[in-house]
mmCIF file of C-alpha atoms in Angstrom:
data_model
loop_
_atom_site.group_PDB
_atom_site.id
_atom_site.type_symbol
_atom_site.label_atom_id
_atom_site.label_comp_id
_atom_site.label_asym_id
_atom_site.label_seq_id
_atom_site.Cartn_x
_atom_site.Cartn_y
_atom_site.Cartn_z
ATOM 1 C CA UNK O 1 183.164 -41.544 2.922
ATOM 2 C CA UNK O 2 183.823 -45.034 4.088
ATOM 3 C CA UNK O 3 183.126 -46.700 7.536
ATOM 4 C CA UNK O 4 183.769 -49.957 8.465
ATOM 5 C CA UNK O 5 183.967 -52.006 12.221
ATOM 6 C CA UNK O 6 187.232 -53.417 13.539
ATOM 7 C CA UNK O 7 187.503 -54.868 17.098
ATOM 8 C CA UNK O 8 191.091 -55.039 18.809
ATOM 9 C CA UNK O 9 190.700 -57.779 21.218
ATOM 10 C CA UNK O 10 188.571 -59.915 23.588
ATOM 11 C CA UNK O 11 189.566 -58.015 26.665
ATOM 12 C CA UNK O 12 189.479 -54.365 25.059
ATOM 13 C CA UNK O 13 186.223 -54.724 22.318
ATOM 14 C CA UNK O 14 186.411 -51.251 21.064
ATOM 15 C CA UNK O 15 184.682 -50.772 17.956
ATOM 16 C CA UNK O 16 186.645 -48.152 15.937
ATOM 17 C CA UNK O 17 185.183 -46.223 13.283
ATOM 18 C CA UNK O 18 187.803 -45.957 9.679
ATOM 19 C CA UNK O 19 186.771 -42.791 7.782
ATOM 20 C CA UNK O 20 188.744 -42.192 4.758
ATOM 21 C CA UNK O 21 189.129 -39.217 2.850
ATOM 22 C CA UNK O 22 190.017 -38.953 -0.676
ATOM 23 C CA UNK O 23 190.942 -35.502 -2.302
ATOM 24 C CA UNK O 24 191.525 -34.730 -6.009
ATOM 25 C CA UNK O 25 193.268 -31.902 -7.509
ATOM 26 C CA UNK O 26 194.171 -30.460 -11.309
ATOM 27 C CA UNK O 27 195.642 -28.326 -12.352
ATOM 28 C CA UNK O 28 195.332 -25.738 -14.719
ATOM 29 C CA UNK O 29 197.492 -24.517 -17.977
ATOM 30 C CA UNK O 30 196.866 -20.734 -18.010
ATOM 31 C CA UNK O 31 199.126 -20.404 -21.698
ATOM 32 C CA UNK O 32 197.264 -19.225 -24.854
ATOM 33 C CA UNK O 33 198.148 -22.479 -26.617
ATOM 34 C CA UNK O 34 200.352 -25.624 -26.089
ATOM 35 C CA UNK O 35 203.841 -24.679 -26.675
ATOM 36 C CA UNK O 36 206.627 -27.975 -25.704
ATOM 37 C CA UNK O 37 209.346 -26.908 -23.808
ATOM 38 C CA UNK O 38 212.771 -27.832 -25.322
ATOM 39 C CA UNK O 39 213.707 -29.880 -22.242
ATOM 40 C CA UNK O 40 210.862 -31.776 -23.060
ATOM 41 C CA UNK O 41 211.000 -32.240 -26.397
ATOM 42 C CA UNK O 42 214.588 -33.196 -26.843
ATOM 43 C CA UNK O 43 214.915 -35.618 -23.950
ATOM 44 C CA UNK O 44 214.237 -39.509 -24.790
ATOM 45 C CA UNK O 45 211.259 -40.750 -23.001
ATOM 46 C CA UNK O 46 211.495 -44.584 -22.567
ATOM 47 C CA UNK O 47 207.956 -46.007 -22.684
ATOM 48 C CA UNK O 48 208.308 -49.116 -20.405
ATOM 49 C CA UNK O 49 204.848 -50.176 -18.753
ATOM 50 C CA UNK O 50 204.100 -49.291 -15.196
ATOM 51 C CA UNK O 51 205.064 -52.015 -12.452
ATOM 52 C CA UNK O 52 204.297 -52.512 -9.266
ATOM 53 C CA UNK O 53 201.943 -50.717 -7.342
ATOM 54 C CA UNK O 54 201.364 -47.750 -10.503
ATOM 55 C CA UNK O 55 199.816 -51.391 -12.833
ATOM 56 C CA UNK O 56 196.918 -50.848 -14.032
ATOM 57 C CA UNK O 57 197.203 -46.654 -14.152
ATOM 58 C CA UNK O 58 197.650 -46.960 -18.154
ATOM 59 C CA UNK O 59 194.965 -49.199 -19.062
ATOM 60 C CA UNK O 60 192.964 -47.113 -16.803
ATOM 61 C CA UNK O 61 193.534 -43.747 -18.560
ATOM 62 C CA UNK O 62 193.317 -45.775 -21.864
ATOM 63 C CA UNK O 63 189.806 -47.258 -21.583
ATOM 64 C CA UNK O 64 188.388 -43.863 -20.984
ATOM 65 C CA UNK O 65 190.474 -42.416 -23.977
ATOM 66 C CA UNK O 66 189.016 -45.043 -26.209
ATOM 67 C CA UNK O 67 185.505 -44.548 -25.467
ATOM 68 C CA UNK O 68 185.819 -40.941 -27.023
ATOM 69 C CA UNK O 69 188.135 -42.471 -29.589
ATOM 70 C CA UNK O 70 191.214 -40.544 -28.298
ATOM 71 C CA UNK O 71 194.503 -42.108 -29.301
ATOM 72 C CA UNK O 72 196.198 -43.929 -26.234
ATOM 73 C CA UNK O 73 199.003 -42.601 -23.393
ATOM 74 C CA UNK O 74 202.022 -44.292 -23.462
ATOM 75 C CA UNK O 75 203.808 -44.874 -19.629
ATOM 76 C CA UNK O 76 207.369 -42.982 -19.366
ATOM 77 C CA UNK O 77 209.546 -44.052 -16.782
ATOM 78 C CA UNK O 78 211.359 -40.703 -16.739
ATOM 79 C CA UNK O 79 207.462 -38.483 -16.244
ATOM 80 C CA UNK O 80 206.833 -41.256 -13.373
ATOM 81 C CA UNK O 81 209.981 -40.399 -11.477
ATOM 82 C CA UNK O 82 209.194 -36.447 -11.874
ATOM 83 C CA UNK O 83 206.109 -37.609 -10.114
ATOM 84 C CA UNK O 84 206.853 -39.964 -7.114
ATOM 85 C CA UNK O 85 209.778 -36.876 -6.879
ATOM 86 C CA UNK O 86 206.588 -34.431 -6.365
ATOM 87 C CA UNK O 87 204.590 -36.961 -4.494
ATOM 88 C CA UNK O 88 207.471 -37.300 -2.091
ATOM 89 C CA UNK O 89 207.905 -33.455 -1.866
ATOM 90 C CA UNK O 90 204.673 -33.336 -0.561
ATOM 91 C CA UNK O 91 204.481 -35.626 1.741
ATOM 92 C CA UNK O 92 207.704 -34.911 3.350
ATOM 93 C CA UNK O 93 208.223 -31.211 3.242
ATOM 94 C CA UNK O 94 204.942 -29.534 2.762
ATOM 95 C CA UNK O 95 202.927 -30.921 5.483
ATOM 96 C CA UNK O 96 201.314 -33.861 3.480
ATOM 97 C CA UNK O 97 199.394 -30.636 1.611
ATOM 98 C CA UNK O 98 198.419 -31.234 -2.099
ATOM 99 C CA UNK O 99 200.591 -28.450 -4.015
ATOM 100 C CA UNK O 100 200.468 -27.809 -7.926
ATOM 101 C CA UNK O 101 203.627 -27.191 -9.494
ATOM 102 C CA UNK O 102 203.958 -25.342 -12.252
ATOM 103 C CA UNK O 103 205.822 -26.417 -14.984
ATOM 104 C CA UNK O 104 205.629 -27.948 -18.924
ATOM 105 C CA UNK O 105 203.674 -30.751 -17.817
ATOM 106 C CA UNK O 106 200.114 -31.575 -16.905
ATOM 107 C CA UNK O 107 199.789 -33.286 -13.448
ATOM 108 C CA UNK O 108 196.728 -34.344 -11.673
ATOM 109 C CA UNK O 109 196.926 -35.286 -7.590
ATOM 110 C CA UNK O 110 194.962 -37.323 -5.165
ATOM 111 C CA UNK O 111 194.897 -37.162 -1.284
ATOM 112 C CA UNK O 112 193.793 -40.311 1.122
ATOM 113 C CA UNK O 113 193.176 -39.742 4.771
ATOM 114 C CA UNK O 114 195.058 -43.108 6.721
ATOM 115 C CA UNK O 115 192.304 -45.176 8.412
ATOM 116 C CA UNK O 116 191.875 -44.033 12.095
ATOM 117 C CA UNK O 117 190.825 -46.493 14.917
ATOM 118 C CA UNK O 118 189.671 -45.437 18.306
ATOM 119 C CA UNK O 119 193.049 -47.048 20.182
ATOM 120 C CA UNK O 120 194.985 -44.069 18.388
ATOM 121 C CA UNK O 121 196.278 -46.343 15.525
ATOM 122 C CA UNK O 122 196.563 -45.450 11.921
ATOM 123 C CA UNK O 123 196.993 -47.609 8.442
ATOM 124 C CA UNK O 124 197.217 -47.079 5.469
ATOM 125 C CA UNK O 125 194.503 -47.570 2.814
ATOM 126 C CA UNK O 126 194.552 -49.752 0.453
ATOM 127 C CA UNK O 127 194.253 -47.809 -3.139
ATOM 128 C CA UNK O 128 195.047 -49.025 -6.345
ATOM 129 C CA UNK O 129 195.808 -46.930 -8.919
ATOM 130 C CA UNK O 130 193.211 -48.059 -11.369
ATOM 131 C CA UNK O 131 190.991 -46.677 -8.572
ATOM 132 C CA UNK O 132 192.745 -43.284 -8.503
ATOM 133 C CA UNK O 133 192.226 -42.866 -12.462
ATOM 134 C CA UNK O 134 188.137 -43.673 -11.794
ATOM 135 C CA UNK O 135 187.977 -41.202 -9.447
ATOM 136 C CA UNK O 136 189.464 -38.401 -11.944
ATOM 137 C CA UNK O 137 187.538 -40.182 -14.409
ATOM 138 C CA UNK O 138 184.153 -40.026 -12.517
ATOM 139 C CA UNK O 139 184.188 -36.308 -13.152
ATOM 140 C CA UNK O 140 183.193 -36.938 -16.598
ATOM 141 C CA UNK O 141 179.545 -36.367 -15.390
ATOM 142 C CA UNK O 142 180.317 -32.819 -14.052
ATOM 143 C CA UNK O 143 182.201 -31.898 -17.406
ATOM 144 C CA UNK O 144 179.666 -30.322 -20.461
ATOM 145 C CA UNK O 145 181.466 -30.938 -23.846
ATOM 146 C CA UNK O 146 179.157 -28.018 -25.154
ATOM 147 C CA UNK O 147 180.069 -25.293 -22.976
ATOM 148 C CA UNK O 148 183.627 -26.639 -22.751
ATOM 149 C CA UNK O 149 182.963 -26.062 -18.797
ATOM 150 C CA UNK O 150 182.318 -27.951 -15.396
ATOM 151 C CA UNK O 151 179.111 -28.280 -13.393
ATOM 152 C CA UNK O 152 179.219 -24.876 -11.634
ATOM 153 C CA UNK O 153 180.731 -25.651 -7.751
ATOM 154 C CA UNK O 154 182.108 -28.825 -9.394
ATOM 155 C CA UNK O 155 185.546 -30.417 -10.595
ATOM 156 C CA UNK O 156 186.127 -31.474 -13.699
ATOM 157 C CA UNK O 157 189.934 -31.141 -14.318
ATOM 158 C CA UNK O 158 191.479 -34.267 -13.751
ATOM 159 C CA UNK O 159 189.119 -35.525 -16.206
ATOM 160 C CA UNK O 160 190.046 -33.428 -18.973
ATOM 161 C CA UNK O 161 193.154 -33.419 -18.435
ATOM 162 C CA UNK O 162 193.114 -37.607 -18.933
ATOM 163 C CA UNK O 163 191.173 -36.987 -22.041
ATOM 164 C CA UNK O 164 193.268 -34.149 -23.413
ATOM 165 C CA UNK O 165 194.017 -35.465 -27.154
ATOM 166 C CA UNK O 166 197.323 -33.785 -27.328
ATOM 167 C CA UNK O 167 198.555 -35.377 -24.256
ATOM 168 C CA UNK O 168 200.756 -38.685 -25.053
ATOM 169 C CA UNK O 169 202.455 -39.666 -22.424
ATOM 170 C CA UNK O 170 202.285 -40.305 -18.473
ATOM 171 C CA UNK O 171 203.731 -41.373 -15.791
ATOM 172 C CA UNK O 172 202.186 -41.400 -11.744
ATOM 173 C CA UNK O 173 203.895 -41.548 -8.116
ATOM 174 C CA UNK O 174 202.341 -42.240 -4.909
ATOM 175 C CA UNK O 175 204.481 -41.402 -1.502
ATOM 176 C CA UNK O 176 203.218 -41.911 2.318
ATOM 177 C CA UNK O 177 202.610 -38.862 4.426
ATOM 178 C CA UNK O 178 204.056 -39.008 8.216
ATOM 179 C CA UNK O 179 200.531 -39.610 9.558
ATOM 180 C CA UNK O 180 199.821 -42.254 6.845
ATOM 181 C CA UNK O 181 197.953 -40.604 4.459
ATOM 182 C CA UNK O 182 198.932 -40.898 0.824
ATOM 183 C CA UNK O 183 199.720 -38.620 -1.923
ATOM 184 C CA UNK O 184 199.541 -39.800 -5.587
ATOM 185 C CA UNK O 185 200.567 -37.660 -8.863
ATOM 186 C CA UNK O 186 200.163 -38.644 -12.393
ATOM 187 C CA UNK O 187 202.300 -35.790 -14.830
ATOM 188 C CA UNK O 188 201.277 -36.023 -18.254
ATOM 189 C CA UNK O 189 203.357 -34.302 -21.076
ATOM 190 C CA UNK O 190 202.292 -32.527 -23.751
ATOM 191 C CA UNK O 191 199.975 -30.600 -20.919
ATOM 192 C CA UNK O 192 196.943 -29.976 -21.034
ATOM 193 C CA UNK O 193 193.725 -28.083 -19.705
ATOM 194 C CA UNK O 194 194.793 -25.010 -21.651
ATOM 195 C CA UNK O 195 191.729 -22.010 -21.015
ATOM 196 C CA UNK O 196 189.898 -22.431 -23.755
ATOM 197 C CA UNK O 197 190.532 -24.980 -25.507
ATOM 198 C CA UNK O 198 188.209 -28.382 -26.012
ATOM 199 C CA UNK O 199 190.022 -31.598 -24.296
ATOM 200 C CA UNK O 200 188.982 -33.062 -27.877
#
């Protein structure tokens, strides 16, 4: 939780109090093993490099890929449309509610509360994606290699779902709730989190 002190004017010196939120979700392959859909598989997947606010979301994945000696993601333009799609479903039609949906593709999601002043306005925070990626990442230290499990009461998903081996490619969206809160989603395809199964 952040707080910081903003004052609206001389005549009205209000001190208002910005609390932000942040929210992660991952989701979970419930198959036996990793089987590619057709779709997937016989579709082209261009592999242009993320622009724009998504810069930085690659390299981000990629340093903690390298530190276990996992081969690098590649960006796909076509997986980072299928996201901002679900990032904008989200925010526009379900409320601004964090929703999994289940398909052939891995997909991670992060919530931001907007930054709430005492006058009644709201903004927008200011997240980059490299700091979306260290917040799944930071779950590293509730993720046991040996028991293949998470810190009971903890999340580890998003995390091992960036360092799934199989996983090659990804792409991420981010859309703007009503109220200003934000909604980003990073699909990753293959998938992975299967039960069971090591990350690496």
């Amino acid at each position: 939780m952040n707080t910081s002190k903003k004052f609206t004017s001389k005549a009205y010196v209000a001190a208002a109090l910005a609390v932000s939120t942040l929210l992660l979700l991952s989701c979970s392959t419930n198959l036996p093993s990793p089987t590619p859909s057709p779709e997937i598989s016989k579709a082209p997947l261009p592999q242009n490099k993320e622009t724009g606010l998504m810069a930085g979301m690659t390299q981000a994945h990629n340093r903690i890929r390298a530190r276990l000696g996992i081969p690098p993601l590649r960006w796909s333009n076509r997986l980072a449309a299928i996201a901002r799609n679900r990032a904008m479903d989200m925010a526009m039609n379900n409320n601004c509610t964090m929703r999994h949906t289940m398909s052939e593709l891995g997909e991670n999601l992060f919530w931001a509360s907007p930054v709430k002043w005492s006058d009644g306005r709201r903004e927008l925070q200011k997240i980059s994606a490299p700091q979306v990626a260290e917040a799944w990442a930071a779950e590293a230290r509730d993720y046991d290699y040996s028991t293949n499990s998470c810190t009971p009461g903890a999340m580890c998903g998003h995390y091992t779902q960036m360092i799934w081996k199989d996983s090659r490619e990804l792409g991420c969206g981010m859309a703007v709730c009503p109220d200003k809160a934000q909604i980003w989603v990073c699909v990753y395809y293959p998938p992975g989190n299967y039960v069971g199964l090591r990350p690496y």
